[in-house]
Coordinates of C-alpha atoms in Angstrom, one line a residue:
M14 CA 0.4 -0.1 -0.1
S15 CA 1.7 3.4 -0.9
T16 CA 1.8 6.3 1.3
A17 CA -0.7 8.8 -0.7
T18 CA -3.0 6.3 0.0
I19 CA -3.2 5.9 3.1
S20 CA -2.7 9.6 3.3
S21 CA -5.8 11.0 1.8
P22 CA -8.9 9.2 3.4
V23 CA -11.6 10.5 1.7
S24 CA -13.4 10.7 5.1
M25 CA -11.4 12.5 6.8
S26 CA -12.0 15.8 7.9
K27 CA -8.7 18.7 7.3
S28 CA -7.4 19.1 10.1
A29 CA -7.1 15.2 10.9
T30 CA -5.5 14.4 7.1
T31 CA -3.1 16.9 8.5
T32 CA -2.5 15.2 11.6
C33 CA -2.4 11.6 9.7
D34 CA 0.1 13.1 7.2
A35 CA 2.2 14.1 9.9
L36 CA 2.3 11.4 11.7
L37 CA 3.3 9.6 8.7
R38 CA 6.0 11.5 7.9
E39 CA 6.9 11.1 10.9
L40 CA 6.5 7.2 10.6
Q41 CA 8.6 6.8 7.4
K42 CA 11.6 9.0 8.7
M43 CA 11.9 6.7 11.8
W44 CA 11.5 3.8 9.9
D45 CA 14.1 5.5 7.4
E46 CA 16.8 6.0 10.9
I47 CA 15.6 2.3 11.7
G48 CA 16.2 1.2 8.3
E49 CA 13.0 -1.2 7.7
S50 CA 12.2 -2.6 4.6
E51 CA 9.7 -1.8 2.4
T52 CA 8.3 -5.2 2.5
E53 CA 8.1 -4.3 6.5
R54 CA 6.8 -0.7 6.3
D55 CA 3.7 -2.3 3.8
R56 CA 3.2 -4.8 6.4
M57 CA 3.2 -2.1 9.0
L58 CA 0.7 0.0 6.9
L59 CA -1.1 -2.4 5.9
Q60 CA -1.9 -3.2 9.8
L61 CA -2.5 0.2 10.7
E62 CA -5.2 0.3 7.9
Q63 CA -7.0 -2.7 8.8
E64 CA -6.7 -1.2 12.5
C65 CA -8.5 1.8 11.6
L66 CA -11.2 0.0 9.4
D67 CA -11.9 -2.5 12.5
I68 CA -12.4 1.6 14.6
Y69 CA -14.4 2.9 11.9
R70 CA -16.5 -0.4 11.4
R71 CA -16.9 -0.3 15.3
K72 CA -18.1 3.4 15.5
V73 CA -20.5 2.5 12.6
E74 CA -21.8 -0.6 14.1
R75 CA -22.8 1.8 16.8
S76 CA -23.7 4.7 15.4
K77 CA -26.0 2.4 13.6
K78 CA -27.4 1.3 17.1
Y79 CA -27.6 4.2 18.3
K80 CA -30.1 5.0 15.1
A81 CA -32.1 2.4 15.7
E82 CA -32.9 3.2 19.5
L83 CA -33.7 7.0 18.4
Q84 CA -35.5 5.7 16.0
R85 CA -37.5 3.3 18.5
S86 CA -37.9 6.3 21.4
L87 CA -39.2 8.2 18.7
A88 CA -42.0 5.6 17.5
D89 CA -42.5 5.1 20.8
F90 CA -42.8 8.6 21.5
E91 CA -45.5 8.3 19.1
A92 CA -46.8 5.3 19.5
E93 CA -47.2 7.0 23.4
I94 CA -48.9 10.3 22.0
A95 CA -51.4 8.1 19.6
R96 CA -52.5 6.5 23.1
L97 CA -52.6 9.3 25.7
T98 CA -54.2 11.3 22.9
S99 CA -56.9 8.2 22.5
A100 CA -56.7 8.4 26.3
L101 CA -57.6 12.0 26.8
G102 CA -59.9 12.2 23.5
E103 CA -57.5 15.2 22.2
R104 CA -56.8 15.4 18.5
V105 CA -53.1 16.5 19.0
S106 CA -50.7 17.3 15.1
V107 CA -47.4 15.3 15.4
P108 CA -45.4 15.4 12.4
R109 CA -43.4 12.5 11.1
Y110 CA -40.1 11.9 11.0
E111 CA -40.6 10.9 7.1
K112 CA -42.3 13.7 6.4
M113 CA -39.0 16.1 8.1
N114 CA -36.4 17.5 6.3
G115 CA -34.3 17.1 10.6
N116 CA -32.8 14.2 11.4
I117 CA -34.0 12.0 13.7
K118 CA -32.4 14.1 17.6
Y119 CA -34.2 17.0 15.9
Q120 CA -37.7 15.0 15.5
I121 CA -37.3 13.6 19.1
S122 CA -37.1 17.3 20.1
V123 CA -40.0 18.3 18.3
I124 CA -42.1 15.6 19.2
S125 CA -41.0 15.6 23.5
P126 CA -42.7 19.0 24.1
T127 CA -46.0 17.5 23.2
L128 CA -45.5 14.5 24.4
E129 CA -44.4 16.2 28.1
S130 CA -47.9 18.1 28.1
L131 CA -49.4 15.1 27.4
R132 CA -48.1 12.9 30.1
L133 CA -48.8 15.9 32.8
K134 CA -52.8 16.5 30.7
R135 CA -53.1 12.4 32.1
Q136 CA -51.2 13.0 35.5
E137 CA -54.0 15.7 36.4
R138 CA -56.7 13.7 34.5
V139 CA -56.0 11.0 36.2
K140 CA -55.7 12.5 39.8
E141 CA -59.2 14.3 39.2
I142 CA -60.7 11.2 37.9
S143 CA -60.3 9.3 41.1
E144 CA -61.1 12.1 43.2
L145 CA -64.3 11.4 41.9
E146 CA -64.8 7.7 41.9
F147 CA -63.6 8.1 45.2
Q148 CA -66.2 10.6 46.3
I149 CA -69.4 8.5 44.2
A150 CA -67.7 5.9 46.3
V151 CA -67.7 7.1 49.2
I152 CA -71.7 8.4 48.7
S153 CA -73.2 4.9 47.2
A154 CA -71.5 2.9 50.6
E155 CA -73.2 6.3 52.8
I156 CA -76.2 5.3 50.7
A157 CA -76.3 1.6 50.7
G158 CA -75.2 1.7 54.7
T159 CA -71.9 0.6 54.4
D160 CA -69.9 0.9 57.4
N161 CA -66.7 0.1 54.9
V162 CA -63.6 2.8 55.4
L163 CA -62.0 3.4 52.1
D164 CA -59.3 4.3 51.4
P165 CA -58.5 7.0 48.2
S166 CA -54.8 5.2 47.8
G167 CA -57.3 2.1 47.0
I168 CA -59.5 3.0 43.7
Q169 CA -58.2 2.1 40.1
V170 CA -58.6 4.3 38.0
D171 CA -59.3 2.9 33.9
E172 CA -56.1 5.1 31.7
V173 CA -57.7 3.8 28.8
D174 CA -60.2 6.0 29.1
L175 CA -59.5 9.4 30.2
T176 CA -62.1 11.6 27.9
N177 CA -63.7 14.5 28.9
K178 CA -66.4 12.7 28.4
K179 CA -66.3 10.1 30.9
L180 CA -64.8 12.9 33.0
G181 CA -68.6 14.6 32.5
E182 CA -70.2 11.6 33.4
L183 CA -68.1 11.3 36.1
K184 CA -68.9 14.6 37.5
S185 CA -72.7 14.1 36.7
H186 CA -73.0 10.9 38.2
L187 CA -71.5 12.6 41.3
R188 CA -73.5 15.1 41.0
E189 CA -76.9 13.2 41.0
L190 CA -75.5 11.5 44.3
Q191 CA -74.7 14.6 46.2
F192 CA -78.3 15.4 45.2
E193 CA -79.7 12.1 46.3
K194 CA -78.0 12.8 49.3
N195 CA -79.1 16.0 50.2
L196 CA -82.1 14.9 50.4
R197 CA -82.3 12.1 52.4
L198 CA -79.9 14.3 54.5
Q199 CA -82.8 16.8 54.5
K200 CA -85.2 13.9 54.9
V201 CA -82.9 12.7 58.1
S202 CA -83.5 16.3 59.5
G203 CA -86.8 16.8 59.2
H204 CA -87.4 12.9 60.2
V205 CA -85.4 13.7 63.5
S206 CA -86.6 17.1 63.8
A207 CA -90.0 15.6 64.4
I208 CA -89.3 12.9 66.5
H209 CA -87.3 15.7 69.0
G210 CA -90.8 17.8 68.9
L211 CA -93.0 14.4 68.9
S212 CA -90.4 13.2 72.0
V213 CA -91.0 17.2 74.2
V214 CA -94.5 17.3 74.1
M215 CA -94.9 13.3 75.3
S216 CA -91.9 13.8 77.5
L217 CA -90.1 11.1 76.1
D218 CA -86.6 10.3 76.2
F219 CA -85.4 11.3 72.5
K220 CA -81.4 10.3 72.6
K221 CA -82.7 6.3 73.9
I222 CA -84.9 6.5 70.7
M223 CA -82.8 7.6 68.0
A224 CA -79.6 5.4 69.7
K225 CA -82.1 2.3 69.0
I226 CA -82.5 3.6 65.8
H227 CA -78.7 4.1 64.8
P228 CA -75.6 5.1 66.3
S229 CA -74.5 7.4 64.0
F230 CA -77.9 9.5 65.7
V231 CA -75.8 10.0 69.5
D232 CA -74.0 13.2 69.3
T233 CA -70.2 11.7 68.1
V234 CA -67.6 13.7 66.8
G235 CA -66.8 13.5 63.6
Q236 CA -69.5 10.8 62.5
S237 CA -72.0 11.4 60.3
K238 CA -75.7 10.7 60.5
S239 CA -76.7 7.5 58.3
I240 CA -78.6 8.0 55.1
S241 CA -79.3 4.6 53.9
N242 CA -82.8 2.8 53.1
D243 CA -82.6 0.8 56.3
V244 CA -82.0 4.0 58.5
L245 CA -84.5 6.7 56.8
A246 CA -87.2 3.7 56.8
R247 CA -86.8 3.3 60.3
L248 CA -87.0 7.0 61.6
T249 CA -90.5 7.3 58.9
S250 CA -91.8 3.7 61.5
E251 CA -90.9 5.9 64.6
M252 CA -91.8 9.2 63.5
N253 CA -95.3 7.1 62.2
S254 CA -95.6 5.3 65.5
L255 CA -95.0 8.7 68.2
K256 CA -97.4 10.3 65.8
Q257 CA -99.9 8.1 66.5
E258 CA -98.6 7.9 69.9
K259 CA -99.4 11.0 69.9
Q260 CA -103.1 11.6 69.2
Q261 CA -103.9 8.6 70.8
R262 CA -102.5 10.7 74.5
L263 CA -104.5 14.0 72.5
L264 CA -107.6 12.2 72.2
Q265 CA -107.2 10.2 75.4
A266 CA -106.6 14.4 77.1
Q267 CA -109.5 15.5 75.2
N268 CA -111.9 13.4 76.3
Y269 CA -110.8 13.8 80.4
G270 CA -110.6 17.6 79.3
R271 CA -114.2 17.5 78.5
T272 CA -115.1 15.5 81.3
L273 CA -113.6 17.6 84.0
V274 CA -115.5 20.6 81.9
E275 CA -118.9 18.6 82.5
L276 CA -118.1 17.9 86.1
W277 CA -117.4 21.5 87.4
S278 CA -121.0 23.1 86.0
L279 CA -122.0 20.6 87.3
M280 CA -120.7 21.0 90.9
D281 CA -120.4 23.9 90.5
T282 CA -116.5 24.0 91.4
P283 CA -114.2 27.1 91.6
V284 CA -112.2 28.9 88.9
E285 CA -109.6 28.1 91.4
E286 CA -109.3 24.9 91.2
Q287 CA -110.9 24.7 87.3
N288 CA -107.8 27.5 86.8
K289 CA -105.3 24.1 88.1
F290 CA -106.6 21.9 85.0
N291 CA -106.4 24.4 82.3
H292 CA -103.5 23.0 80.8
V293 CA -105.3 19.6 80.3
T294 CA -109.0 21.9 79.1
H295 CA -107.2 23.9 76.5
L296 CA -106.3 20.6 74.4
I297 CA -110.4 20.1 74.1
T298 CA -110.1 22.2 70.8
S299 CA -106.9 21.9 70.4
T300 CA -105.3 19.7 66.9
V301 CA -103.0 17.2 67.2
D302 CA -100.3 20.1 64.9
E303 CA -101.3 22.8 67.2
V304 CA -100.1 21.0 70.4
A305 CA -96.7 22.1 70.9
S306 CA -95.6 22.4 74.3
P307 CA -93.4 20.5 76.5
G308 CA -94.3 17.8 78.3
S309 CA -98.2 18.9 78.0
L310 CA -98.8 15.4 76.8
S311 CA -96.8 13.3 79.1
V312 CA -98.7 10.7 80.7
D313 CA -98.0 12.4 84.2
V314 CA -100.9 15.5 83.0
I315 CA -102.6 12.4 82.0
E316 CA -102.6 10.8 84.9
Q317 CA -103.0 14.1 86.7
A318 CA -106.8 14.5 85.0
E319 CA -107.5 10.6 85.5
V320 CA -106.8 10.8 89.0
E321 CA -109.2 14.5 89.3
I322 CA -111.9 13.0 87.5
E323 CA -112.0 9.5 90.0
R324 CA -112.0 12.5 92.8
L325 CA -115.0 14.4 91.2
N326 CA -117.4 11.7 90.7
V327 CA -116.7 10.5 93.9
L328 CA -117.8 14.0 94.8
K329 CA -120.3 14.3 92.2
V330 CA -123.0 12.1 94.3
S331 CA -123.1 14.0 97.4
K332 CA -123.5 16.7 95.7
M333 CA -125.5 15.5 92.9
K334 CA -129.4 16.2 94.9
E335 CA -128.5 19.4 95.6
L336 CA -127.7 20.4 92.4
V337 CA -130.8 18.5 90.8
F338 CA -132.9 21.2 93.3
K339 CA -130.9 23.8 92.0
R340 CA -132.0 23.5 88.4
Q341 CA -135.6 22.9 90.3
S342 CA -135.8 26.5 91.5
E343 CA -133.7 27.8 88.8
L344 CA -136.8 26.6 86.0
E345 CA -139.2 27.6 88.5
E346 CA -137.6 31.5 88.5
I347 CA -138.1 31.6 84.4
Y348 CA -141.8 30.3 84.5
K349 CA -142.8 32.2 86.9
A350 CA -140.4 35.3 85.6
V351 CA -142.8 34.9 82.0
H352 CA -146.4 34.0 84.0
M353 CA -145.9 30.3 82.7
D354 CA -148.1 27.4 84.3
L355 CA -145.9 25.5 86.5
D356 CA -147.4 22.9 89.2
I357 CA -144.4 23.7 91.0
D358 CA -145.3 21.5 94.5
K359 CA -146.0 18.1 92.4
A360 CA -142.3 19.0 90.4
R361 CA -140.3 19.5 93.8
R362 CA -143.0 15.8 94.7
L363 CA -141.5 13.8 92.0
L364 CA -138.2 15.3 91.9
I365 CA -138.4 13.6 96.1
T366 CA -139.8 10.0 95.2
L367 CA -137.4 9.8 91.9
I368 CA -134.0 10.5 94.1
E369 CA -135.0 8.6 97.0
S370 CA -135.9 5.7 95.1
G371 CA -132.7 4.7 93.0
T372 CA -134.4 4.0 89.8
A373 CA -133.1 7.5 88.2
D374 CA -130.4 8.0 86.6
L375 CA -129.2 11.6 88.2
S376 CA -126.9 12.3 85.4
D377 CA -129.7 12.1 83.2
L378 CA -131.7 13.7 85.1
L379 CA -130.0 16.7 85.6
S380 CA -129.0 16.7 81.8
S381 CA -133.0 16.1 81.4
M382 CA -133.3 19.3 83.6
D383 CA -130.4 21.1 81.3
D384 CA -132.9 20.1 78.0
Q385 CA -136.2 22.0 80.2
I386 CA -134.4 24.9 81.6
A387 CA -133.6 25.9 78.2
T388 CA -136.8 24.9 76.9
A389 CA -138.5 26.9 78.9
K390 CA -135.6 30.0 78.0
E391 CA -136.6 29.5 74.6
E392 CA -139.9 29.5 75.2
A393 CA -139.7 32.5 76.9
Q394 CA -137.7 34.5 74.5
S395 CA -140.8 34.0 72.5
R396 CA -143.3 35.3 74.5
K397 CA -141.3 38.2 76.5
D398 CA -142.8 40.6 72.8
I399 CA -146.4 40.0 73.9
L400 CA -145.3 40.0 78.0
D401 CA -143.9 43.3 77.2
K402 CA -147.7 44.4 75.6
V403 CA -149.3 42.9 78.8
E404 CA -147.4 44.9 81.3
K405 CA -147.8 48.1 79.1
W406 CA -151.2 46.8 78.4
K407 CA -151.6 46.6 82.2
H408 CA -149.8 49.3 83.1
A409 CA -152.4 51.3 81.0
S410 CA -155.8 49.5 82.1
E411 CA -154.5 51.3 86.0
E412 CA -153.9 54.7 84.8
E413 CA -157.3 54.7 83.3
N414 CA -159.1 53.0 86.3
W415 CA -157.5 56.1 88.3
L416 CA -158.4 58.5 85.6
D417 CA -162.0 57.6 86.8
E418 CA -161.5 58.2 90.0
Y419 CA -159.7 61.1 89.8
E420 CA -163.1 62.5 87.2
R421 CA -165.8 61.2 89.9
D422 CA -163.8 63.4 92.5
E423 CA -165.8 66.3 92.6
N424 CA -162.8 68.6 94.5
R425 CA -160.2 68.0 92.1
Y426 CA -160.1 71.4 91.1
S427 CA -160.2 73.1 94.5
A428 CA -157.3 74.7 95.3
G429 CA -154.3 72.4 97.5
R430 CA -151.5 70.1 97.3
G431 CA -150.6 68.3 95.1
V432 CA -153.6 69.7 91.8
H433 CA -150.9 70.3 89.7
K434 CA -149.2 66.7 90.2
N435 CA -152.9 64.9 89.3
L436 CA -153.4 67.6 86.4
K437 CA -150.7 65.9 84.8
R438 CA -150.8 62.8 85.7
A439 CA -154.3 63.3 84.4
E440 CA -153.4 64.7 80.3
K441 CA -150.8 62.1 80.5
A442 CA -153.5 58.9 81.7
R443 CA -155.6 60.2 79.1
I444 CA -153.2 60.2 76.0
L445 CA -152.2 56.6 77.4
V446 CA -155.9 55.0 77.5
S447 CA -156.4 56.6 73.8
K448 CA -154.3 54.1 73.1
I449 CA -155.3 51.3 74.7
P450 CA -157.8 50.1 72.1
V451 CA -154.6 49.7 69.4
L452 CA -152.8 48.2 72.3
V453 CA -155.0 45.4 73.1
E454 CA -155.7 45.4 69.2
S455 CA -151.4 44.7 68.4
L456 CA -151.8 42.7 71.5
T457 CA -154.4 40.0 70.2
S458 CA -152.8 39.7 67.1
K459 CA -149.7 38.9 68.0
V460 CA -151.3 35.9 70.6
K461 CA -153.9 34.5 67.9
A462 CA -149.7 34.9 65.9
W463 CA -148.0 32.8 68.4
E464 CA -151.2 30.2 69.4
L465 CA -151.0 30.4 65.2
E466 CA -147.1 29.0 65.3
R467 CA -147.3 26.6 68.3
G468 CA -150.4 25.3 68.3
M469 CA -151.7 25.9 71.5
P470 CA -153.1 29.1 73.7
F471 CA -150.8 31.4 75.1
L472 CA -150.9 31.4 79.2
Y473 CA -150.8 34.4 81.3
N474 CA -150.8 33.6 85.2
K475 CA -152.7 29.7 84.8
A476 CA -155.6 31.7 82.4
P477 CA -155.8 32.2 78.5
L478 CA -154.8 35.6 77.5
L479 CA -157.0 35.6 74.4
R480 CA -159.4 34.6 76.6
T481 CA -158.4 37.6 79.2
L482 CA -158.4 40.3 76.6
E483 CA -162.1 39.3 75.2
E484 CA -163.5 39.5 78.9
F485 CA -161.3 43.4 79.3
V486 CA -163.0 44.4 76.1
V487 CA -166.4 43.5 76.9
S488 CA -165.7 44.8 79.8
R489 CA -164.7 47.8 78.7
Q490 CA -167.5 48.2 76.1
A491 CA -170.1 48.2 79.3
K492 CA -167.7 50.6 81.2
E493 CA -168.1 52.9 78.2
E494 CA -171.5 52.2 77.7
D495 CA -172.3 53.1 81.3
K496 CA -170.1 56.8 80.6
R497 CA -172.4 57.5 78.1
R498 CA -175.9 57.2 79.7
S499 CA -174.0 58.7 83.1
R500 CA -173.2 61.9 80.2
E501 CA -176.9 61.9 78.8
H502 CA -178.7 61.8 82.2
K503 CA -175.8 64.8 83.6
K504 CA -177.0 66.5 79.8
L505 CA -180.6 66.1 80.4
Q506 CA -180.7 67.4 84.3
D507 CA -178.8 70.6 82.4
Q508 CA -181.5 70.8 80.5
I509 CA -184.1 70.5 83.5
A510 CA -182.0 73.5 85.1
T511 CA -182.0 75.6 81.7
E512 CA -185.1 75.4 81.6
Q513 CA -185.6 76.1 85.4
E514 CA -184.1 79.0 84.9
A515 CA -186.1 80.3 81.9
L516 CA -188.8 79.9 83.7
F517 CA -188.4 81.4 86.7
G518 CA -185.4 83.4 86.5
S519 CA -182.9 81.2 89.2
K520 CA -181.0 78.5 89.3
P521 CA -181.1 75.5 91.4
K522 CA -177.7 76.0 93.6
K523 CA -174.9 73.0 93.5
P524 CA -172.8 71.6 95.7
L525 CA -169.3 73.7 97.0
G526 CA -166.5 72.4 94.1
Q527 CA -169.0 71.6 91.4
S528 CA -168.5 74.4 88.8
T529 CA -168.5 74.6 85.2
N530 CA -165.5 73.2 85.4
T531 CA -166.7 70.2 86.0
N532 CA -169.2 70.1 82.6
T533 CA -166.3 71.2 80.7
M534 CA -163.6 68.8 82.2
A535 CA -166.1 66.1 81.2
S536 CA -166.6 67.5 77.7
T537 CA -163.3 68.1 76.3
P538 CA -161.3 66.2 73.2
N539 CA -159.8 63.5 75.4
S540 CA -162.6 62.7 77.4
R541 CA -164.6 62.2 73.9
R542 CA -161.6 60.5 72.7
V543 CA -161.7 58.4 75.4
A544 CA -165.0 57.2 75.4
T545 CA -165.3 56.4 72.2
P546 CA -163.2 53.0 71.2
A547 CA -164.3 52.9 68.0
R548 CA -161.9 50.0 66.8
F549 CA -163.4 47.7 68.8
G550 CA -167.2 48.1 67.5
V551 CA -168.4 50.3 70.6
S552 CA -170.4 53.0 69.1
G553 CA -171.1 56.3 70.9
G554 CA -174.0 57.0 69.8
N555 CA -176.4 60.4 70.2
G556 CA -173.2 61.2 72.6
G557 CA -170.7 62.2 70.3
R558 CA -173.4 64.6 68.8
D559 CA -174.2 65.7 71.4
S560 CA -170.8 66.7 73.3
V561 CA -170.9 68.6 70.2
K562 CA -173.6 70.7 70.9
V563 CA -172.7 71.5 74.4
G564 CA -168.8 72.8 73.2
S565 CA -165.6 72.0 73.9
V566 CA -163.9 74.8 75.9
I567 CA -160.5 73.9 77.4
P568 CA -160.0 74.8 81.1
I569 CA -157.2 77.6 82.4
N570 CA -154.8 74.6 83.6
Y571 CA -154.9 72.4 81.1
V572 CA -151.4 71.4 80.3
A573 CA -150.6 69.8 76.7
L574 CA -148.5 67.3 76.6
A575 CA -146.6 65.1 73.9
K576 CA -148.3 61.5 73.0
E577 CA -146.5 58.4 74.3
D578 CA -144.8 55.9 71.6
R579 CA -147.2 52.8 71.6

């Protein structure tokens, strides 16, 4: 091998060629100095060339191997990117090396940031999904009622599907579970509050009740309340059971309250003693939902009411007779006040016979008497209007009798004490008497309507009032006829006296106190109205015409008064 061939390798760089040439020259110089033969020199140069080729060959092999590794890495990177983009559900534009002008390392340097970004996203997505699945597992366990403690590290995430869709589904599922949990918590809270309220009203041990349902409802620090189906069912059952118990206790308390009120009413129990059981009697009109006071339906309250009822029942028998006769007296007073017929002696004898015989239930007897009193009050109320008019009629009749006596008094106008008062009363009496026909007619009409409505006669002091009114009308007509005849007789006397005076020139003297005022008063318009009750069919005959002839002279001391209402 020639020296030129060795000294000009194609692949050598310029500096390497220069160095090799210098070393070759130095080696030839040394060979020259040594005196090496050409053959030895060729052998040694051939050996050097072989060694160089071996070095190049090893370098080439290592380079090929490194290139293959880089290519595998690039392929692995691309495959990993493909897997991550598929798992994450994201599209990433990855340039392939065949389409690039750069070398493999350049391709790797371009792909590596994309891969690192995808790996970071995968890590974050796995963490997020793991947290979601852990929360889902925890809530699911709470709903299922399992007591197992979950470990977050035990959650296995399927990294094949890390897409946003999967993440959204997990979030949606978690929201549904959280909503379900909140609903259950609200139900649990509502049931617990209801049970607590019922326990307070009935004085029950709330903690003991809740401990039987589930230990988590007892005050335990850091322990959440169970929301499982089983616990909810137990809470609902316990709440319904307590509501039923409350309803039963309320009904019992209301029955006791009504019994107490009845006994108090029967026995006239003092208000002070009644006030001791106001907490029982106020429940009579209460509904189940309105009863919320602590201990208002406790066993002690109901037992106290029961004991009081037993005590009052013992006292009731001893007071029942007194109450019966008290009711009888009240009934008698009602009948007496409205002039109704009642045989008092017979009624009392009948009561005594019933009580002493022991055949009558005193409670029923008392209830019957209460009904009679109510009926009597109703009957009295229906008679009130008629009785008011009867009183007016009686008063008017009394005034009429007084007026008759007053007008028969010859000395009524004589000077003296009380004359002026009598004149005023007489004028009022005349006005009142003038209303008697209308008052009697109205009263008769009302009595007839009352009797027609009830189908029974209206009794006043054991006598039919209608018959009494008819007798009064007949009597009054007879009285008016007597008055008319008296006036005619007096008129005749006055005519005779006048004729005698014309014949003999003098007039017979009248007794002291009798003057022309008497005739004047007898012929006043008021006296004519009193004497003529036309509404009852009584005719004044010629008296009206005769009184016109006599004339109507109003006396000096006449007092005009306003008419009273009917």
